[in-house]
Tab-separated table of C-alpha atoms and ligand atoms in Angstrom:
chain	number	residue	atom	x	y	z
A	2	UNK	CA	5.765	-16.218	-10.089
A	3	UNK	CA	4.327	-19.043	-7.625
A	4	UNK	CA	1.335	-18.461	-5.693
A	5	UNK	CA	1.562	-16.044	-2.360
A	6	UNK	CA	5.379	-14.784	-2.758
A	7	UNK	CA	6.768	-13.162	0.105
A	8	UNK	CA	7.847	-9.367	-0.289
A	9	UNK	CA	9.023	-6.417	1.794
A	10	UNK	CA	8.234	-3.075	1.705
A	11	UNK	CA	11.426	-0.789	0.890
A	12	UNK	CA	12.549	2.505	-0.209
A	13	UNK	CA	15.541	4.259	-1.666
A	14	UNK	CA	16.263	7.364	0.060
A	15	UNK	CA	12.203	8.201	0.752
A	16	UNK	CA	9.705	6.640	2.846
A	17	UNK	CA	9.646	3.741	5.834
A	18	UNK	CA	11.031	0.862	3.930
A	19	UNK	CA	13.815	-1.335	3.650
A	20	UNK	CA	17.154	-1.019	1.845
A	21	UNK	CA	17.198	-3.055	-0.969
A	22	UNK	CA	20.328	-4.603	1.009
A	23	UNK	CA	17.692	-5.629	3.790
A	24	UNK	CA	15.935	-7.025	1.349
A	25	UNK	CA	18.581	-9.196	-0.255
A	26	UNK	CA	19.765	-10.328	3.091
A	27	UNK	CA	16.097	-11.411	4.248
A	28	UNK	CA	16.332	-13.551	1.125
A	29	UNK	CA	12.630	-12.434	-0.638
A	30	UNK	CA	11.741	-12.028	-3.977
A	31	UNK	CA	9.348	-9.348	-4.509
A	32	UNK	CA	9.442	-6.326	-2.873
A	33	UNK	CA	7.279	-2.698	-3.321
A	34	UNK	CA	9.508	0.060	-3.803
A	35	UNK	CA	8.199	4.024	-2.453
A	36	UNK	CA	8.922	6.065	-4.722
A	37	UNK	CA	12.554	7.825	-4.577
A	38	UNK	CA	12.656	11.858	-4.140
A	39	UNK	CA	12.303	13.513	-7.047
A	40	UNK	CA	16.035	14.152	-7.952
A	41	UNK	CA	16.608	10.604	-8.197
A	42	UNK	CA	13.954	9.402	-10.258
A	43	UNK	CA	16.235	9.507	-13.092
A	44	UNK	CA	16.390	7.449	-16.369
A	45	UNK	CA	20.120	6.538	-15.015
A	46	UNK	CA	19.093	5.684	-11.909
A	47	UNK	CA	15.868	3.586	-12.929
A	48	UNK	CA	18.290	1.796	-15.296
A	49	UNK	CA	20.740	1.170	-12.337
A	50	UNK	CA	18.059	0.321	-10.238
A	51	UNK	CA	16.667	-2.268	-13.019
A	52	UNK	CA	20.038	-3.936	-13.146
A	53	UNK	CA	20.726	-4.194	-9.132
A	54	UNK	CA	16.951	-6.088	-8.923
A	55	UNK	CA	17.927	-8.331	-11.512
A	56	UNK	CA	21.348	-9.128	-9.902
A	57	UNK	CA	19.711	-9.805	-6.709
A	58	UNK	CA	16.863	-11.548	-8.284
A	59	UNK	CA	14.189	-9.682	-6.640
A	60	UNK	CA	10.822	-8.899	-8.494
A	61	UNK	CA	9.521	-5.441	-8.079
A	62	UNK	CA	5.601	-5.584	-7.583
A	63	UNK	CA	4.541	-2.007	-6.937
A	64	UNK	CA	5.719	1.331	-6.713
A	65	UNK	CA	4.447	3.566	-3.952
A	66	UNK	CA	3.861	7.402	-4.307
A	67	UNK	CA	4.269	9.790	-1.836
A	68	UNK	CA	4.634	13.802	-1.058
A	69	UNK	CA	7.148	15.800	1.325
A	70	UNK	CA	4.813	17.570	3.813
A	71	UNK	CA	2.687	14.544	4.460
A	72	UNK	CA	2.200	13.363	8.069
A	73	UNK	CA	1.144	10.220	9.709
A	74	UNK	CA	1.239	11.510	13.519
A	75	UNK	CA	-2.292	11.341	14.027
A	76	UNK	CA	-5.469	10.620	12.351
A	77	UNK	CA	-7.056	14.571	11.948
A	78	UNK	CA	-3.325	15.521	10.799
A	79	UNK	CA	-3.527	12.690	7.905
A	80	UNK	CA	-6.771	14.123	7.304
A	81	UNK	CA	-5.435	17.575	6.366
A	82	UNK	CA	-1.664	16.388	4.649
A	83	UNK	CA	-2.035	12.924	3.186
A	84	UNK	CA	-2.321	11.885	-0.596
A	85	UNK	CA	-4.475	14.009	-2.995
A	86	UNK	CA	-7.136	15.144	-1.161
A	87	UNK	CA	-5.985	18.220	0.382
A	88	UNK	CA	-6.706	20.852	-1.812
A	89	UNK	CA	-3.877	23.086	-1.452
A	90	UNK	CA	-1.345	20.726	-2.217
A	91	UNK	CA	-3.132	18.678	-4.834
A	92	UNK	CA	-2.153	20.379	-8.222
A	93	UNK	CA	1.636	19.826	-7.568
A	94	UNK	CA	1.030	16.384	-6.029
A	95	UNK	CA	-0.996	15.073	-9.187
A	96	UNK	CA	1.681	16.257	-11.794
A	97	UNK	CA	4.099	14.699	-8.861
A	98	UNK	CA	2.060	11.166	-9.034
A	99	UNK	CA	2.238	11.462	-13.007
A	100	UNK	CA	5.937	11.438	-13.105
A	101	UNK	CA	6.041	8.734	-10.036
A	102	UNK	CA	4.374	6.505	-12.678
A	103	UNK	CA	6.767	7.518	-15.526
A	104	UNK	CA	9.394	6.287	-13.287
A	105	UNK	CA	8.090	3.211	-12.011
A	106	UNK	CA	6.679	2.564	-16.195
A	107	UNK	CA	10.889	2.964	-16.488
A	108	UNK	CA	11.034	0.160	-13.708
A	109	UNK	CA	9.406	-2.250	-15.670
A	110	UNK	CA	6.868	-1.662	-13.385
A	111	UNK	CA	2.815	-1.610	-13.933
A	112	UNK	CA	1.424	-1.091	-10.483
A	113	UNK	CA	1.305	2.404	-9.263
A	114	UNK	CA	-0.060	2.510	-5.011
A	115	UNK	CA	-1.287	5.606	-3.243
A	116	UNK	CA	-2.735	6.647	-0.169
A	117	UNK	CA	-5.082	8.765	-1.665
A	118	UNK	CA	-6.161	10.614	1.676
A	119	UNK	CA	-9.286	10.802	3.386
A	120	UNK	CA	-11.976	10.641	0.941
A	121	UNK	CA	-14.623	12.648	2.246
A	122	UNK	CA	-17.665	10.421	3.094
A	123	UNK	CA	-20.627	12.371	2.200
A	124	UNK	CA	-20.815	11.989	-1.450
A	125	UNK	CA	-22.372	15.555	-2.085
A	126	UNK	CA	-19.431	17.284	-0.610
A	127	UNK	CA	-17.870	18.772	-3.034
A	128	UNK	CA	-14.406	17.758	-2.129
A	129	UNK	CA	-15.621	14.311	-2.854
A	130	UNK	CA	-16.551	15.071	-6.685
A	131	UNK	CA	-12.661	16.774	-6.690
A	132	UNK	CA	-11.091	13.561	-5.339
A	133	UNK	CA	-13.294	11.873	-8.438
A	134	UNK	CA	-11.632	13.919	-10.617
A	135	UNK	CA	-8.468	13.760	-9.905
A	136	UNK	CA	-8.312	9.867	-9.481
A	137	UNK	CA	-9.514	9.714	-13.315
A	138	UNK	CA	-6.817	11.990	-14.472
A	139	UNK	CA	-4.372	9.669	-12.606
A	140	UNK	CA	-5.649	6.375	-14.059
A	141	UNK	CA	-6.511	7.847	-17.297
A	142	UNK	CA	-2.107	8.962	-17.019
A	143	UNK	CA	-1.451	5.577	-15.594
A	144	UNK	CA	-3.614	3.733	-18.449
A	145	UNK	CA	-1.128	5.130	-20.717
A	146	UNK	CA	1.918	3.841	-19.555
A	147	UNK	CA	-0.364	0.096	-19.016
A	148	UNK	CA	-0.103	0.675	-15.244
A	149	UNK	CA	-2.886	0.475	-12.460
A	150	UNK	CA	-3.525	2.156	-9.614
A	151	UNK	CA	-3.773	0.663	-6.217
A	152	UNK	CA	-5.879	2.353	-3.577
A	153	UNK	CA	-4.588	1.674	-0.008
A	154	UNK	CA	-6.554	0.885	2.363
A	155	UNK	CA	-7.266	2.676	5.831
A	156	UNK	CA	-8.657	5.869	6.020
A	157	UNK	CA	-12.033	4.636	4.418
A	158	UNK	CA	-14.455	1.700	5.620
A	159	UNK	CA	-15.025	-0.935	2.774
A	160	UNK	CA	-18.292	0.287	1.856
A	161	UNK	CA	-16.859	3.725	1.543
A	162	UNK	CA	-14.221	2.247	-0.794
A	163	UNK	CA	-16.129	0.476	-3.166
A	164	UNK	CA	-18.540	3.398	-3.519
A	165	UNK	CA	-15.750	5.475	-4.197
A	166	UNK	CA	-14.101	3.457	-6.772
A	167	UNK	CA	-17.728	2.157	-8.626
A	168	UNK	CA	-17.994	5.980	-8.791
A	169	UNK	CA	-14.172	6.316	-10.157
A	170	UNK	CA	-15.241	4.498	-13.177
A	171	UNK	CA	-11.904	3.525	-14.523
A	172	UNK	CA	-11.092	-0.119	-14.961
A	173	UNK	CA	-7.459	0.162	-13.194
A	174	UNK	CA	-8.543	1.514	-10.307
A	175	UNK	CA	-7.546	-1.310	-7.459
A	176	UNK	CA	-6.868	-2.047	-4.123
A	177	UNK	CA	-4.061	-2.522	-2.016
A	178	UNK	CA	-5.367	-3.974	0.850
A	179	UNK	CA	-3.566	-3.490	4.137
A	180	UNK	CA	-5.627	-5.446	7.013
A	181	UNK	CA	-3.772	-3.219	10.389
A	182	UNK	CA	-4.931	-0.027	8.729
A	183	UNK	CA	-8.292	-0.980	8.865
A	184	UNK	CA	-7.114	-1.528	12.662
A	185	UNK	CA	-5.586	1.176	13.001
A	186	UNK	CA	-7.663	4.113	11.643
A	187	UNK	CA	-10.782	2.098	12.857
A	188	UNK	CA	-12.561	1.721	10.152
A	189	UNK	CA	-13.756	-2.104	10.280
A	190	UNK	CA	-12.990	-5.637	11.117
A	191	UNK	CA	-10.468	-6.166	8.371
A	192	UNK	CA	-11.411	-9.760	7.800
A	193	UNK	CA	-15.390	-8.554	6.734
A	194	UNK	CA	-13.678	-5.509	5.221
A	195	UNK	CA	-11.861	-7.449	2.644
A	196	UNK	CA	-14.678	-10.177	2.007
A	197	UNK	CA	-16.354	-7.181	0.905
A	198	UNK	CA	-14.071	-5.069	-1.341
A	199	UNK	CA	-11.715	-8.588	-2.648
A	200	UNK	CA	-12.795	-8.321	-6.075
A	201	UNK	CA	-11.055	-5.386	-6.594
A	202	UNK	CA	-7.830	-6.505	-4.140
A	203	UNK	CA	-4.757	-6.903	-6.122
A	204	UNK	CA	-1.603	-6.265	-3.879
A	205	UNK	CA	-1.891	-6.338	0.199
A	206	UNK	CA	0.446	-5.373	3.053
A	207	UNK	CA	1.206	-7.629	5.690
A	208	UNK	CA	1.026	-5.767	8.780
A	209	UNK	CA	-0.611	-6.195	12.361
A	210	UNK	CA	-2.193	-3.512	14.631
A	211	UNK	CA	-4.390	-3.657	17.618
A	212	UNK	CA	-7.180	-1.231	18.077
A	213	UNK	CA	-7.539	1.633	19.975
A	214	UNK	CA	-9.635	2.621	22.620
A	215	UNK	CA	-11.034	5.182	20.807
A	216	UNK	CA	-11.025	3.875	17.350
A	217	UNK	CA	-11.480	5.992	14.515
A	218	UNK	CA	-10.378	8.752	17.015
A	219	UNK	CA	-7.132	7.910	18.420
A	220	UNK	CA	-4.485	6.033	16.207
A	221	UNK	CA	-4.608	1.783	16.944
A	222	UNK	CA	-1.165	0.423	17.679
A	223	UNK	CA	1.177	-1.170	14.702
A	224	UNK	CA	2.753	-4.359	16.531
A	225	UNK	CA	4.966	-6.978	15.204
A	226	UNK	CA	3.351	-9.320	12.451
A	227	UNK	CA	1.163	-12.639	14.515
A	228	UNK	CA	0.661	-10.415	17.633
A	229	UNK	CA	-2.118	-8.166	16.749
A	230	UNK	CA	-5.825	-8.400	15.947
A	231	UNK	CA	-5.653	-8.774	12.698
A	232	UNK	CA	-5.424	-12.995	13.055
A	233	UNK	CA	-3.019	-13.856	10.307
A	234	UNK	CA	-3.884	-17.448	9.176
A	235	UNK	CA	-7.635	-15.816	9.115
A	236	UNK	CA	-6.032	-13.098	6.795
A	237	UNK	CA	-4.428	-15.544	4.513
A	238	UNK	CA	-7.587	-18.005	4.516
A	239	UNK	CA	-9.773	-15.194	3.657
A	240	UNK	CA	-6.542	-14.016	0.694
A	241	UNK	CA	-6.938	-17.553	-0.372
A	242	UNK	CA	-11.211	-17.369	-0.457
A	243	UNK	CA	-11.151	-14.454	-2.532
A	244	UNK	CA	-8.774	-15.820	-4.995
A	245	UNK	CA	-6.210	-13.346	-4.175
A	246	UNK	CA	-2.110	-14.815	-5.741
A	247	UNK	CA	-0.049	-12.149	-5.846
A	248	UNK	CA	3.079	-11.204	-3.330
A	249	UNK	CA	2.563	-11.352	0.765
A	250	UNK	CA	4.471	-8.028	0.816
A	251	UNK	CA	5.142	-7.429	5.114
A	252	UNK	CA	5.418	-3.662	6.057
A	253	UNK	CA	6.824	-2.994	9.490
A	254	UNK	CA	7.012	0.674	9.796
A	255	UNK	CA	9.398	0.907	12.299
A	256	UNK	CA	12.807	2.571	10.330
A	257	UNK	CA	14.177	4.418	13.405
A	258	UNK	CA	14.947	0.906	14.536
A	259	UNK	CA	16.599	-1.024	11.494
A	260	UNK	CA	17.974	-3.895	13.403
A	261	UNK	CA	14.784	-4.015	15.203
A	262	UNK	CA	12.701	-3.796	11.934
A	263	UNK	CA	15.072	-6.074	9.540
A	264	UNK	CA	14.619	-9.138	12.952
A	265	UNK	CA	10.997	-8.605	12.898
A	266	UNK	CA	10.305	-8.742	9.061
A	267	UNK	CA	12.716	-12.071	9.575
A	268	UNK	CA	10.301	-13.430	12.504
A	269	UNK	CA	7.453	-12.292	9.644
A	270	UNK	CA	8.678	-14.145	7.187
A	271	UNK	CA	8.717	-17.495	9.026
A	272	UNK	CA	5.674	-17.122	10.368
A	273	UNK	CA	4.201	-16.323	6.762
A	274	UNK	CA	6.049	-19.212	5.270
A	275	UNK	CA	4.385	-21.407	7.813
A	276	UNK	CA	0.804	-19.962	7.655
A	277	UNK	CA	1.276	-20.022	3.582
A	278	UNK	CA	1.988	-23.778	3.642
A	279	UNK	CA	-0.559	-24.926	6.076
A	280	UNK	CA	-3.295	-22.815	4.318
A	281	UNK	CA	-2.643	-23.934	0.780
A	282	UNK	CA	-2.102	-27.847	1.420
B	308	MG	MG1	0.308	-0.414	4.231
C-alpha cells in the first residue's frame, strides 16, 4: 500500500457510511467498514463481502463496532448510550464487540475501532476501573484473532487518553484519531492533541468541525472537509511529523443527504490529493 491512501468511511446496512457502490464510484482504495447488524454478519456474507472488495479492488482497513440504542444527539446523551461504558448495556455490548471482531477476523481484517464512550476522568471512580476491565477482555479477544483495537478519539482530551490506555496495559490498544471530534466534543486543539497521543495513532478520520460556543457543553459543528478549524494541510503535516502512513480515510456524516455526502467526500478527495502531494514532495 503507498504512503497516505485515501479511504471512505462506509457501512452495509448499519451506521453513517457509504455504500460500497459510493465507494467504487469515488474511485478509493481503502475504505473502513461499520460493522453490519448482527443478522448479517454471516460467514456467507463475509465471504461475499470478501469477493465484492476484491472485484472492486478496494482494501478494507478497519472495521467499526457499534450498538442499537446508541445516540449521538448531544454530548450528555453520548455520555449515558455510547460504546462500553454505560453499565447497563455493557455485558451484551462486550460479547456484541467479540463477535464484531470474529467477523471482521473473517474479513481478512485486523483492525477492530470503537467509540468506547466517555471514559470517566477521575481515575478513582469506579466506573473508570470497569471501563479498564472491559477494554482488556476486548484486546485480550481481539489478540486472539491478531487484531487491534483502535480507540476513537473525541469524548476524552489527549492526556485523558494516554492515561487511559498506559493504564489499559495491552499492547494493541491504539488510536484512531479523528481531529473534528476533538472539535467537536471540545476537548483540545486537535493539532497539540495528536502531537501528544501520535505514538499510539494508527488509523485517523478525515473530518472538519468548527467549535462551539460552549465547547465541551454544546456539540461543535461537522462542516465539509477544508472549511473548518481543524486546518487540513496542518493535519497532514503534523500525520507526516509523527510518522503516521496508513489510509486518509474522510468521514462525512451526513447520510440523510447521499448526493450531498457522495459530492462532498468527492470535493474531499481532491483537496486531500492536493494537500497529500504538496506535503510529501
Ligand atoms: Mg470519526
Amino acid at each position: 500500500m503507498d504512503k497516505w491512501p485515501i479511504g471512505v468511511f462506509a457501512s452495509v446496512d448499519a451506521g453513517l457510511g457509504v455504500k460500497l457502490e459510493v465507494a467504487k464510484e469515488l474511485g478509493v482504495p481503502t475504505i473502513q467498514l461499520h460493522a453490519p447488524h448482527a443478522a448479517s454478519r454471516t460467514k456467507a456474507n463475509a465471504e461475499a463481502f470478501v469477493k465484492r472488495l476484491d472485484q472492486l479492488g478496494i482494501q478494507l482497513t478497519c472495521v467499526f463496532g457499534g450498538f442499537e440504542g446508541e445516540s449521538y444527539a448531544d454530548i450528555p446523551t453520548v455520555a449515558s448510550t455510547v460504546g462500553l461504558v454505560p453499565p447497563a448495556t455493557r455485558t451484551s455490548r462486550t460479547k456484541e464487540l467479540k463477535e464484531i471482531a470474529d467477523f471482521a477476523r473473517l474479513l481478512g481484517c485486523k483492525v477492530v475501532g470503537l467509540h468506547i464512550g466517555f471514559v470517566p476522568h477521575d481515575t478513582k471512580d469506579p466506573l473508570y476501573r470497569q471501563t479498564l476491565d472491559v477494554t482488556r477482555d476486548v484486546c485480550d479477544h481481539c489478540a486472539k484473532n491478531g487484531q487491534s483495537l483502535h480507540l476513537e478519539t473525541g469524548q476524552e482530551s489527549a492526556d485523558s487518553l494516554l492515561q487511559f490506555i498506559h493504564d489499559v496495559e495491552r499492547p494493541n490498544l491504539f488510536i484512531n484519531f479523528d481531529p473534528a471530534n476533538m472539535i467537536l466534543y471540545g476537548t483540545g486543539e486537535p493539532i497539540a492533541a495528536l502531537k501528544k497521543v501520535g505514538r499510539f495513532v494508527k488509523s485517523i478520520h478525515c473530518k472538519d468541525g468548527k467549535w462551539s460556543p460552549e465547547p465541551g457543553k454544546t456539540w461543535g459543528q461537522e462542516v465539509p472537509l477544508g472549511q473548518g478549524d481543524v486546518g487540513m494541510e496542518n493535519y497532514l503535516r503534523t500525520l507526516k511529523e509523527i510518522g503516521y502512513d496508513g489510509p486518509l480515510t474522510i468521514e462525512r456524516e451526513i447520510p440523510q443527504e447521499p448526493e450531498r455526502q457522495k459530492a462532498e467526500i468527492g470535493h474531499a478527495i481532491r483537496l486531500l490529493t492536493d494537500i497529500r502531494k504538496k506535503v510529501l514532495a
